Amino acid sequence: MFGVVLVALIGPSAHAQVGPPVKLIPDPQVPRREPAVPDARPTADPAGESSVSSGSRSGTRPIVQGGSVVVGRVAAIDPSSVGLLTEENGGFGFDMWAGSDRAFIEALVPRLPVRTLSPVMQDLTRRLLLSEARVPAGAPMASSLLGLRVERLGASGRTDLVRDLLRLGPSRLQDVSLARAEVDSMLLSGNHAGACANIETLLRMDDDPYWLKGLTFCKALNGESAAARLGVSLLREGGGDGDDAFFELVESLVGETKSAPGGLIDPSPLHLAMLRAARLEIPDYAVPGARPAILRAIATSPNAPLATRLVAAERAEAAGALSPDALTAMYASVEFSPEDRLAWQALAVEEAGPRVNALLYQIAYVETDPQTKARAVGAALSRARAVGGFGTAARVLRDICKSIEPSPGLAWAAADIGRALLAAGDVGSARRWFDMLYRSASHGTPDAAVAILDLWPLVQLMDIDGSLGWNADALVNWWTGEQERSGDNAFERAAVILTLMDAIGYDVPETSWRELLESSLTVTAYLPSVQLWQALEIASANGRVGETVLLSLLALGEIGPARADPTTLHAVVSALRGVGLETDARKLALESALAKGL
């Protein structure tokens, strides 16, 4: 739509311009054809052999023909097969798409949920998108599977991994999704010059208004006000794209007004780059609706107030876009008065927000008395459980929890510390607390029996090596204790635990299921479609690893295991175990149990 207009001269009458006509794009130095976006399939070289991208597996290999071995050239692997992970370092294997249909996979990858707060789903998504793997068989429906992977990876906030994956992509593979991911990554990292150089080229290839908006920003950045205003005019003539914030930011760059836009509810990489170029602070109202990549950028931005950065950082960590270590460093950098440090227990109850979370982290970090350290940890975890963000708090406090030596005198804190260690992935340290409780309970230590009731089902779900063993009587005893202390909620909690234990493969007594029939016999819940359910079952039964992971993530959706129905959890956990992903299945079961308040 814009291509023909932009490369032409714009006369002065259209914009009341004095002087020579304005060009948004300079004329090419030499005549050239408009570049197309080619298909991602291997191309043939003049010798009649398929060209091979770096990082793909091809070349001369032994081939069996008629019972004898001959040397031949294997057809080139699709460039989309490149990846950062192999089976040895966390990938799902080069043949993870074996048995899958390419068009089917390419239709579903863009629908992968990337705003989930589930760490297990974030990890599965990352590994799925980064795995080096032969592309599925069949005709493609997208420019490239690599482009689809990069787009979802960028949307998840892992711009660092996007850059690493783009370096593996062959230069001859042109895909608009790859190009946009690269430009967005440059904008978020502050490399405006690199982004602008790419945008001018891409605007000749693709008529997406995004590129015209980018070029308008670049012209404003270079002081070419007339060209920037021309870009604004063209965008408004095309419908304006509903992006009032963009037009306000252009005015801040080329006009007299210097103020942050009022409607920045879903900021883009371009918005953040324009705010930085205009020397404007990122407003706090830009955080609630921001996507993971944007949250990460705001958290590390030099033009955002510390309070805004802290809120963005907590959200980014929960979304998997920022490391726990980065958030911990931010917590450690917050300054507090001596009065605040003395009043930390009162502030933990009276004030909300990440500033108090930072205070509790600092108190727990510097405190040497185990009882006081445990109280600070407990206060931080209690706040997180009440308002959300328990996983983030657990990961931030992991090393502190690990440093506290389990002892009978801390039995009152054992359940909280054990839960946090399990949520942070430190099963070994959590097991030390559980073993201490087991010994203490036999000696009548107060609080130990209650803490065991809290921790047993969680530790059991993560008994990957079988060292704890399975005893159905333990489940019966746990259920008895739950009924005594949880009242009406006991049935709901028990339904979750029994479902997860069964999905893991433990033998749940029939009598336990029957007792749950005393509660409601129907539920209202978010459920995947019947066709998705069927596809997941078929993929797992046929050992299609990549497809099973993809469909499992789609079945859980943006709500993740925290709000998924037990029936959905059973199907997903069983499907993952069916393709050999036992550890991932158990982690998902644990996460769902913790998220549901267990």
Coordinates of C-alpha atoms in Angstrom, one line a residue:
M1 CA 0.0 0.0 0.0
F2 CA 2.7 2.5 1.0
G3 CA 5.5 1.2 -1.3
V4 CA 4.7 3.1 -4.5
V5 CA 3.9 6.3 -2.6
L6 CA 7.1 6.3 -0.5
V7 CA 9.6 5.8 -3.3
A8 CA 7.9 8.6 -5.3
L9 CA 8.6 12.3 -5.0
I10 CA 5.9 14.0 -2.8
G11 CA 5.1 17.4 -4.3
P12 CA 5.1 20.6 -2.1
S13 CA 1.4 21.2 -2.7
A14 CA 0.4 18.2 -0.7
H15 CA 2.0 19.3 2.5
A16 CA 2.5 23.1 2.0
Q17 CA 6.2 22.4 1.9
V18 CA 8.8 25.0 0.8
G19 CA 11.8 23.8 -1.1
P20 CA 12.6 20.5 -2.7
P21 CA 10.2 17.6 -2.4
V22 CA 10.5 15.3 0.6
K23 CA 11.5 11.6 0.2
L24 CA 10.9 9.2 3.0
I25 CA 13.2 6.6 1.2
P26 CA 16.2 7.6 -0.8
D27 CA 16.5 6.4 -4.4
P28 CA 18.6 3.2 -4.7
Q29 CA 22.1 3.7 -6.0
V30 CA 21.6 1.1 -8.8
P31 CA 18.4 -0.2 -10.4
R32 CA 17.1 -3.3 -8.5
R33 CA 14.1 -5.5 -8.4
E34 CA 11.8 -5.4 -5.5
P35 CA 13.0 -8.3 -3.3
A36 CA 10.5 -10.9 -2.5
V37 CA 10.1 -13.0 0.6
P38 CA 11.1 -16.5 -0.7
D39 CA 9.9 -19.8 0.5
A40 CA 12.1 -21.4 3.2
R41 CA 12.7 -24.7 1.3
P42 CA 16.2 -25.6 0.2
T43 CA 17.3 -24.2 -3.1
A44 CA 19.4 -25.9 -5.8
D45 CA 22.9 -24.6 -6.7
P46 CA 24.3 -24.5 -10.2
A47 CA 25.8 -28.0 -9.8
G48 CA 22.4 -29.4 -9.1
E49 CA 23.0 -29.9 -5.4
S50 CA 20.9 -28.5 -2.6
S51 CA 22.5 -25.6 -0.7
V52 CA 23.0 -26.2 3.0
S53 CA 22.7 -23.6 5.8
S54 CA 25.2 -23.5 8.6
G55 CA 24.0 -25.5 11.6
S56 CA 22.0 -27.9 9.5
R57 CA 22.8 -31.6 9.2
S58 CA 23.6 -32.7 5.6
G59 CA 26.4 -33.6 3.3
T60 CA 28.0 -37.0 2.5
R61 CA 26.7 -39.9 4.4
P62 CA 26.6 -43.7 4.0
I63 CA 23.4 -45.0 2.5
V64 CA 22.2 -48.6 2.5
Q65 CA 21.0 -49.8 -1.0
G66 CA 20.3 -53.4 -1.8
G67 CA 22.1 -54.7 1.2
S68 CA 25.3 -52.8 0.5
V69 CA 26.6 -49.5 1.8
V70 CA 27.3 -46.8 -0.8
V71 CA 28.3 -43.2 -0.3
G72 CA 25.8 -40.6 -1.4
R73 CA 24.7 -37.0 -0.7
V74 CA 21.8 -36.6 1.6
A75 CA 19.3 -33.9 0.7
A76 CA 19.8 -30.7 2.5
I77 CA 18.0 -30.1 5.8
D78 CA 15.5 -27.2 5.8
P79 CA 17.2 -24.1 7.2
S80 CA 14.4 -24.0 9.9
S81 CA 16.0 -26.9 11.6
V82 CA 18.6 -24.8 13.3
G83 CA 18.5 -24.4 17.0
L84 CA 20.4 -23.7 20.2
L85 CA 19.5 -26.9 22.1
T86 CA 20.3 -30.5 21.3
E87 CA 19.0 -33.5 23.2
E88 CA 22.2 -33.4 25.3
N89 CA 21.6 -29.9 26.7
G90 CA 17.8 -29.8 27.1
G91 CA 16.4 -30.0 23.6
F92 CA 13.7 -32.5 22.6
G93 CA 15.9 -34.3 20.0
F94 CA 16.6 -33.8 16.3
D95 CA 13.6 -36.1 15.4
M96 CA 11.1 -34.5 17.8
W97 CA 8.8 -33.7 14.9
A98 CA 8.9 -37.3 13.5
G99 CA 5.4 -38.3 12.5
S100 CA 4.0 -34.8 12.6
D101 CA 2.6 -32.9 9.6
R102 CA 4.3 -29.6 8.8
A103 CA 1.2 -27.6 7.9
F104 CA -0.5 -28.8 11.2
I105 CA 2.5 -27.7 13.3
E106 CA 3.0 -24.4 11.5
A107 CA -0.7 -23.6 12.1
L108 CA -0.4 -24.2 15.8
V109 CA 3.0 -22.7 16.7
P110 CA 1.7 -19.0 16.4
R111 CA -1.0 -19.9 18.9
L112 CA 1.5 -20.9 21.6
P113 CA 0.6 -19.1 24.9
V114 CA 3.5 -16.8 25.9
R115 CA 1.9 -14.7 28.6
T116 CA 1.6 -17.6 31.0
L117 CA 3.0 -17.3 34.5
S118 CA 3.8 -21.0 34.7
P119 CA 7.6 -21.6 34.9
V120 CA 7.2 -25.2 33.7
M121 CA 5.2 -24.0 30.6
Q122 CA 7.8 -21.3 30.0
D123 CA 10.6 -23.9 30.1
L124 CA 8.8 -26.3 27.8
T125 CA 8.0 -23.4 25.4
R126 CA 11.6 -22.3 25.4
R127 CA 13.0 -25.7 24.7
L128 CA 10.4 -26.4 22.0
L129 CA 11.3 -23.2 20.2
L130 CA 15.1 -23.6 20.6
S131 CA 15.5 -27.3 19.8
E132 CA 17.6 -28.2 16.8
A133 CA 15.2 -30.5 14.9
R134 CA 14.4 -31.7 11.5
V135 CA 11.3 -29.9 10.3
P136 CA 8.1 -32.0 10.1
A137 CA 7.3 -33.7 6.8
G138 CA 4.8 -32.1 4.4
A139 CA 4.3 -28.9 2.4
P140 CA 4.9 -25.7 4.4
M141 CA 2.2 -23.1 4.9
A142 CA 4.5 -20.3 6.3
S143 CA 7.5 -18.6 5.0
S144 CA 9.6 -20.5 7.5
L145 CA 9.1 -22.5 10.7
L146 CA 12.1 -20.7 12.0
G147 CA 10.3 -17.4 11.6
L148 CA 7.3 -18.7 13.6
R149 CA 9.6 -19.9 16.3
V150 CA 11.5 -16.6 16.6
E151 CA 8.3 -14.6 16.7
R152 CA 6.9 -16.6 19.7
L153 CA 10.3 -16.5 21.4
G154 CA 10.4 -12.8 21.1
A155 CA 6.8 -12.5 22.3
S156 CA 7.8 -14.5 25.4
G157 CA 10.3 -11.8 26.3
R158 CA 13.5 -13.7 25.6
T159 CA 15.1 -11.2 23.3
D160 CA 18.5 -12.4 24.3
L161 CA 17.7 -15.9 22.9
V162 CA 16.1 -14.3 19.8
R163 CA 19.4 -12.7 19.0
D164 CA 21.3 -16.0 19.5
L165 CA 18.9 -17.9 17.3
L166 CA 18.9 -15.3 14.6
R167 CA 22.7 -15.7 14.3
L168 CA 22.2 -19.3 13.3
G169 CA 19.6 -18.5 10.6
P170 CA 21.1 -18.6 7.1
S171 CA 21.4 -15.2 5.5
R172 CA 19.6 -16.4 2.4
L173 CA 16.5 -17.2 4.4
Q174 CA 14.3 -14.0 4.2
D175 CA 11.3 -14.0 6.4
V176 CA 9.3 -11.0 7.6
S177 CA 8.9 -12.6 11.0
L178 CA 12.6 -12.9 11.4
A179 CA 13.2 -9.4 10.2
R180 CA 10.6 -7.9 12.6
A181 CA 12.1 -9.9 15.5
E182 CA 15.5 -8.5 14.7
V183 CA 14.3 -4.9 14.5
D184 CA 12.3 -5.2 17.7
S185 CA 15.4 -6.6 19.5
M186 CA 17.5 -3.7 18.3
L187 CA 14.9 -1.2 19.4
L188 CA 14.6 -2.7 22.8
S189 CA 18.4 -2.8 23.3
G190 CA 18.8 0.9 22.2
N191 CA 20.4 0.1 18.8
H192 CA 18.4 2.7 17.0
A193 CA 20.9 3.1 14.1
G194 CA 20.8 -0.7 13.3
A195 CA 17.0 -0.8 13.5
C196 CA 16.7 2.2 11.2
A197 CA 19.1 0.7 8.6
N198 CA 17.0 -2.5 8.5
I199 CA 13.7 -0.6 8.4
E200 CA 14.5 1.3 5.2
T201 CA 15.2 -2.0 3.4
L202 CA 12.2 -3.8 4.8
L203 CA 9.8 -1.1 3.8
R204 CA 10.7 -1.9 0.2
M205 CA 9.8 -5.6 0.8
D206 CA 6.7 -5.4 2.9
D207 CA 3.8 -2.9 3.1
D208 CA 3.0 -3.5 6.7
P209 CA 2.3 -0.1 8.3
Y210 CA 4.7 -1.1 11.1
W211 CA 7.6 -0.3 8.8
L212 CA 6.3 3.1 7.9
K213 CA 5.9 3.9 11.6
G214 CA 9.4 2.8 12.2
L215 CA 10.7 4.9 9.3
T216 CA 8.8 7.9 10.6
F217 CA 10.5 7.5 14.0
C218 CA 13.9 7.2 12.2
K219 CA 13.3 10.4 10.3
A220 CA 12.3 12.2 13.5
L221 CA 15.4 10.8 15.2
N222 CA 17.6 12.2 12.5
G223 CA 16.0 15.7 12.8
E224 CA 14.1 15.3 9.5
S225 CA 10.9 16.8 10.8
A226 CA 9.3 17.4 7.4
A227 CA 9.8 13.7 6.4
A228 CA 8.5 12.6 9.8
R229 CA 5.4 14.6 9.4
L230 CA 4.9 13.2 6.0
G231 CA 5.0 9.7 7.5
V232 CA 2.4 10.7 10.0
S233 CA 0.1 12.0 7.2
L234 CA 0.4 8.8 5.3
L235 CA -0.4 6.7 8.3
R236 CA -3.4 8.8 9.2
E237 CA -4.6 8.6 5.6
G238 CA -4.3 4.8 5.9
G239 CA -6.5 4.7 9.0
G240 CA -4.0 5.7 11.7
D241 CA -3.7 2.1 13.0
G242 CA -5.5 3.2 16.2
D243 CA -2.1 4.1 17.7
D244 CA -2.6 7.5 19.2
A245 CA 0.4 7.0 21.5
F246 CA 2.7 6.8 18.4
F247 CA 1.5 10.1 17.0
E248 CA 1.9 11.8 20.3
L249 CA 5.4 10.5 20.6
V250 CA 6.3 11.7 17.1
E251 CA 5.1 15.2 18.1
S252 CA 7.4 15.0 21.2
L253 CA 10.3 14.2 18.9
V254 CA 9.7 16.9 16.2
G255 CA 7.5 19.4 18.0
E256 CA 7.4 21.6 21.0
T257 CA 5.4 19.3 23.3
K258 CA 7.4 17.0 25.5
S259 CA 5.1 14.7 27.5
A260 CA 4.5 11.0 27.7
P261 CA 1.4 9.8 25.8
G262 CA -1.7 9.1 27.8
G263 CA -2.9 5.9 26.1
L264 CA 0.2 3.7 26.4
I265 CA -1.6 0.6 27.7
D266 CA 0.1 -2.0 25.4
P267 CA 3.5 -0.5 24.6
S268 CA 5.6 -1.8 21.7
P269 CA 9.3 -1.8 21.2
L270 CA 8.9 1.2 19.0
H271 CA 7.1 3.1 21.7
L272 CA 9.9 2.4 24.2
A273 CA 12.5 3.5 21.7
M274 CA 10.6 6.7 21.0
L275 CA 10.3 7.4 24.7
R276 CA 14.0 7.0 25.2
A277 CA 14.8 9.1 22.2
A278 CA 12.5 11.9 23.4
R279 CA 14.1 11.7 26.9
L280 CA 10.7 10.9 28.5
E281 CA 10.1 8.7 31.5
I282 CA 8.2 5.5 31.0
P283 CA 4.9 6.1 32.8
D284 CA 3.8 3.6 35.4
Y285 CA 0.5 3.0 33.5
A286 CA 2.5 1.4 30.7
V287 CA 3.3 -1.7 32.9
P288 CA 0.0 -3.5 33.6
G289 CA -0.8 -4.3 30.0
A290 CA 2.7 -4.8 28.8
R291 CA 3.9 -8.0 27.1
P292 CA 6.8 -10.0 28.6
A293 CA 9.5 -8.5 26.3
I294 CA 8.3 -5.0 27.1
L295 CA 8.2 -5.7 30.9
R296 CA 11.9 -6.9 30.6
A297 CA 12.8 -3.7 28.8
I298 CA 11.1 -1.4 31.3
A299 CA 12.7 -3.2 34.2
T300 CA 16.2 -2.5 32.8
S301 CA 15.4 0.9 31.2
P302 CA 17.4 4.0 32.3
N303 CA 14.4 6.2 31.7
A304 CA 12.0 4.6 34.1
P305 CA 11.6 5.5 37.8
L306 CA 12.8 2.8 40.2
A307 CA 9.2 2.2 41.5
T308 CA 8.1 1.5 37.9
R309 CA 11.1 -0.7 37.2
L310 CA 10.5 -2.8 40.3
V311 CA 6.8 -3.5 39.3
A312 CA 7.9 -4.4 35.8
A313 CA 10.7 -6.5 37.0
E314 CA 8.5 -8.6 39.3
R315 CA 6.0 -9.1 36.4
A316 CA 8.8 -9.9 34.0
E317 CA 10.3 -12.5 36.3
A318 CA 7.0 -14.2 36.7
A319 CA 6.6 -14.2 32.9
G320 CA 10.0 -15.8 32.5
A321 CA 11.4 -12.8 30.7
L322 CA 13.8 -11.7 33.5
S323 CA 16.1 -13.9 35.6
P324 CA 15.6 -14.2 39.4
D325 CA 19.2 -13.0 39.8
A326 CA 18.4 -9.8 38.0
L327 CA 15.3 -9.1 40.2
T328 CA 17.4 -10.0 43.3
A329 CA 20.0 -7.4 42.3
M330 CA 17.3 -4.8 42.0
Y331 CA 15.9 -5.7 45.4
A332 CA 19.4 -5.3 46.9
S333 CA 19.9 -1.9 45.3
V334 CA 16.8 -0.3 47.0
E335 CA 17.8 2.0 49.8
F336 CA 16.0 2.0 53.2
S337 CA 16.2 4.1 56.2
P338 CA 17.2 2.7 59.6
E339 CA 13.6 3.3 60.7
D340 CA 12.2 1.2 57.9
R341 CA 14.6 -1.7 58.7
L342 CA 13.5 -1.7 62.3
A343 CA 9.8 -1.6 61.4
W344 CA 10.0 -4.4 58.7
Q345 CA 7.4 -6.6 60.4
A346 CA 4.8 -3.8 60.6
L347 CA 5.6 -2.7 57.0
A348 CA 5.1 -6.3 55.8
V349 CA 1.5 -6.2 57.0
E350 CA 0.6 -2.6 56.4
E351 CA 2.2 -1.8 53.0
A352 CA 1.8 -3.4 49.6
G353 CA 4.1 -3.4 46.5
P354 CA 7.6 -4.5 45.5
R355 CA 9.4 -2.0 47.7
V356 CA 8.5 -3.9 50.9
N357 CA 9.3 -7.1 49.1
A358 CA 12.8 -5.7 48.6
L359 CA 13.0 -4.8 52.2
L360 CA 12.0 -8.3 53.4
Y361 CA 14.6 -9.8 51.0
Q362 CA 17.3 -7.5 52.5
I363 CA 16.4 -8.3 56.1
A364 CA 16.4 -12.1 55.4
Y365 CA 19.7 -11.8 53.6
V366 CA 21.6 -9.9 56.3
E367 CA 20.0 -11.5 59.4
T368 CA 22.2 -14.1 61.1
D369 CA 19.7 -15.4 63.7
P370 CA 17.9 -18.4 62.1
Q371 CA 14.6 -17.6 63.8
T372 CA 14.5 -14.0 62.6
K373 CA 15.7 -15.0 59.1
A374 CA 12.9 -17.6 58.9
R375 CA 10.3 -15.0 60.1
A376 CA 11.4 -12.6 57.3
V377 CA 11.2 -15.4 54.8
G378 CA 7.8 -16.4 56.1
A379 CA 6.5 -12.8 55.9
A380 CA 7.7 -12.5 52.3
L381 CA 6.2 -15.8 51.2
S382 CA 2.9 -15.1 53.1
R383 CA 2.5 -11.8 51.2
A384 CA 3.2 -13.5 47.9
R385 CA 0.6 -16.2 48.6
A386 CA -2.0 -13.6 49.5
V387 CA -1.6 -11.4 46.4
G388 CA 0.1 -13.6 43.9
G389 CA 3.7 -14.1 42.9
F390 CA 4.6 -16.9 45.2
G391 CA 6.8 -18.5 42.6
T392 CA 8.8 -15.2 42.1
A393 CA 9.3 -14.8 45.8
A394 CA 10.4 -18.5 46.1
R395 CA 13.0 -18.1 43.4
V396 CA 14.3 -14.8 44.8
L397 CA 14.6 -16.3 48.3
R398 CA 15.9 -19.7 47.2
D399 CA 19.5 -19.3 48.3
I400 CA 18.4 -17.7 51.6
C401 CA 16.1 -20.7 52.3
K402 CA 18.8 -23.1 51.4
S403 CA 21.2 -21.4 53.9
I404 CA 18.8 -22.1 56.8
E405 CA 19.7 -25.3 58.5
P406 CA 16.6 -27.5 59.1
S407 CA 16.1 -28.0 62.9
P408 CA 13.2 -29.0 65.2
G409 CA 13.1 -25.5 66.5
L410 CA 12.1 -24.3 63.1
A411 CA 9.4 -26.8 62.5
W412 CA 6.9 -23.9 62.5
A413 CA 8.6 -22.5 59.4
A414 CA 9.3 -25.8 57.7
A415 CA 6.2 -25.9 55.5
D416 CA 6.8 -22.4 54.1
I417 CA 10.5 -23.0 53.5
G418 CA 9.9 -26.4 52.0
R419 CA 7.2 -25.1 49.6
A420 CA 9.5 -22.3 48.5
L421 CA 12.4 -24.6 47.9
L422 CA 10.2 -27.0 45.8
A423 CA 8.7 -24.1 43.9
A424 CA 12.3 -22.9 43.1
G425 CA 13.3 -26.3 41.9
D426 CA 15.5 -27.3 44.8
V427 CA 14.0 -30.7 45.6
G428 CA 17.0 -31.9 47.5
S429 CA 17.0 -29.1 50.0
A430 CA 13.2 -29.4 50.5
R431 CA 13.7 -33.1 51.1
R432 CA 16.1 -32.3 54.0
W433 CA 13.3 -30.3 55.7
F434 CA 10.8 -33.1 55.1
D435 CA 13.2 -35.7 56.6
M436 CA 13.8 -33.5 59.6
L437 CA 10.0 -33.1 60.1
Y438 CA 9.6 -36.9 59.9
R439 CA 12.1 -37.5 62.6
S440 CA 10.8 -34.7 64.8
A441 CA 7.2 -35.9 64.5
S442 CA 8.1 -39.2 65.9
H443 CA 9.6 -37.5 68.9
G444 CA 6.4 -35.4 69.5
T445 CA 7.9 -32.0 68.3
P446 CA 5.1 -29.4 68.1
D447 CA 4.2 -28.3 64.6
A448 CA 6.0 -31.1 62.9
A449 CA 2.9 -33.3 62.2
V450 CA 1.0 -30.3 60.7
A451 CA 4.0 -29.4 58.5
I452 CA 4.3 -33.0 57.3
L453 CA 0.7 -32.9 56.3
D454 CA 1.5 -29.8 54.2
L455 CA 4.7 -31.1 52.6
W456 CA 4.0 -34.8 52.0
P457 CA 2.0 -34.6 48.8
L458 CA 4.3 -32.1 47.3
V459 CA 7.5 -34.1 48.1
Q460 CA 5.7 -37.2 46.9
L461 CA 5.0 -35.7 43.5
M462 CA 8.7 -34.8 43.1
D463 CA 10.0 -38.3 44.2
I464 CA 11.6 -38.8 40.8
D465 CA 14.2 -41.3 42.0
G466 CA 11.7 -43.3 44.0
S467 CA 13.7 -42.8 47.3
L468 CA 10.5 -41.9 49.2
G469 CA 8.5 -44.8 47.8
W470 CA 4.8 -45.0 47.5
N471 CA 2.5 -45.9 50.3
A472 CA -1.2 -45.7 49.8
D473 CA -1.7 -45.5 53.5
A474 CA 0.1 -42.2 53.5
L475 CA -2.5 -40.8 51.1
V476 CA -5.3 -42.1 53.4
N477 CA -3.7 -40.5 56.4
W478 CA -3.2 -37.2 54.5
W479 CA -6.9 -37.2 53.5
T480 CA -8.0 -37.7 57.1
G481 CA -5.9 -34.8 58.2
E482 CA -7.2 -32.6 55.4
Q483 CA -10.8 -33.3 56.4
E484 CA -10.1 -32.2 60.0
R485 CA -8.5 -28.9 59.1
S486 CA -9.8 -27.8 55.7
G487 CA -13.6 -28.4 56.0
D488 CA -15.5 -28.0 52.8
N489 CA -12.3 -27.1 50.9
A490 CA -10.9 -30.6 51.7
F491 CA -12.8 -32.2 48.8
E492 CA -11.5 -29.8 46.2
R493 CA -7.9 -30.1 47.5
A494 CA -8.2 -33.9 47.6
A495 CA -9.5 -34.0 44.0
V496 CA -6.4 -32.2 42.8
I497 CA -4.0 -34.4 44.8
L498 CA -5.7 -37.7 43.8
T499 CA -5.8 -36.6 40.2
L500 CA -2.1 -35.7 40.1
M501 CA -1.0 -38.8 41.9
D502 CA -2.9 -41.0 39.5
A503 CA -1.5 -39.1 36.5
I504 CA 2.0 -39.6 37.8
G505 CA 1.3 -43.4 37.9
Y506 CA 0.8 -44.0 41.6
D507 CA -1.9 -46.5 42.7
V508 CA -4.7 -44.5 44.2
P509 CA -7.1 -46.7 46.2
E510 CA -10.6 -46.9 44.8
T511 CA -12.0 -46.1 48.3
S512 CA -10.3 -42.7 48.2
W513 CA -12.1 -41.9 44.9
R514 CA -15.4 -43.0 46.3
E515 CA -15.1 -40.8 49.3
L516 CA -14.9 -37.8 47.0
L517 CA -18.3 -38.6 45.6
E518 CA -19.8 -37.0 48.7
S519 CA -19.0 -33.7 47.1
S520 CA -20.4 -32.1 44.0
L521 CA -20.6 -34.4 41.0
T522 CA -20.3 -31.7 38.3
V523 CA -17.9 -28.8 37.8
T524 CA -17.7 -25.7 35.7
A525 CA -14.2 -25.2 34.4
Y526 CA -12.0 -24.0 31.5
L527 CA -11.5 -27.0 29.3
P528 CA -9.6 -27.5 26.0
S529 CA -11.7 -28.3 22.9
V530 CA -12.5 -32.0 22.2
Q531 CA -10.5 -31.8 19.0
L532 CA -7.4 -30.6 20.9
W533 CA -8.0 -33.3 23.6
Q534 CA -8.1 -36.0 20.9
A535 CA -5.0 -34.6 19.1
L536 CA -3.0 -34.6 22.3
E537 CA -4.0 -38.2 23.1
I538 CA -3.1 -39.4 19.6
A539 CA 0.2 -37.5 19.5
S540 CA 1.3 -39.0 22.9
A541 CA 0.2 -42.5 22.0
N542 CA 2.3 -42.3 18.8
G543 CA 5.4 -40.9 20.5
R544 CA 5.4 -37.6 18.7
V545 CA 7.5 -35.6 21.3
G546 CA 7.4 -32.1 19.8
E547 CA 3.7 -32.3 18.9
T548 CA 2.8 -33.6 22.3
V549 CA 4.6 -30.7 24.0
L550 CA 3.0 -28.2 21.6
L551 CA -0.5 -29.6 22.2
S552 CA 0.0 -29.8 26.0
L553 CA 0.9 -26.1 26.1
L554 CA -2.1 -25.2 24.0
A555 CA -4.4 -27.4 26.2
L556 CA -3.2 -25.5 29.3
G557 CA -3.5 -22.1 27.6
E558 CA -2.7 -18.7 29.1
I559 CA -4.3 -19.7 32.4
G560 CA -1.7 -22.4 32.9
P561 CA -1.8 -25.2 35.6
A562 CA -2.9 -22.7 38.3
R563 CA -6.4 -22.5 37.0
A564 CA -6.6 -25.6 34.8
D565 CA -9.3 -28.2 35.6
P566 CA -7.9 -31.4 37.3
T567 CA -9.1 -33.4 34.2
T568 CA -7.0 -31.3 31.9
L569 CA -4.1 -31.6 34.3
H570 CA -4.4 -35.4 34.2
A571 CA -4.5 -35.5 30.4
V572 CA -1.4 -33.2 30.0
V573 CA 0.7 -34.9 32.8
S574 CA -0.2 -38.3 31.3
A575 CA 0.6 -37.2 27.8
L576 CA 4.0 -35.9 28.8
R577 CA 4.9 -39.1 30.6
G578 CA 3.7 -41.0 27.6
V579 CA 6.6 -39.5 25.5
G580 CA 9.2 -39.9 28.2
L581 CA 9.1 -36.5 29.8
E582 CA 8.7 -37.8 33.3
T583 CA 10.5 -35.0 35.1
D584 CA 8.6 -32.3 33.2
A585 CA 5.3 -34.1 34.0
R586 CA 6.1 -34.2 37.7
K587 CA 7.2 -30.5 37.7
L588 CA 3.9 -29.6 36.1
A589 CA 2.0 -31.6 38.7
L590 CA 3.9 -29.9 41.6
E591 CA 3.4 -26.5 40.1
S592 CA -0.4 -27.0 39.8
A593 CA -0.6 -28.3 43.4
L594 CA 1.3 -25.3 44.7
A595 CA -0.8 -22.9 42.6
K596 CA -4.0 -24.3 44.0
G597 CA -2.9 -23.6 47.5
L598 CA -1.5 -26.9 48.6

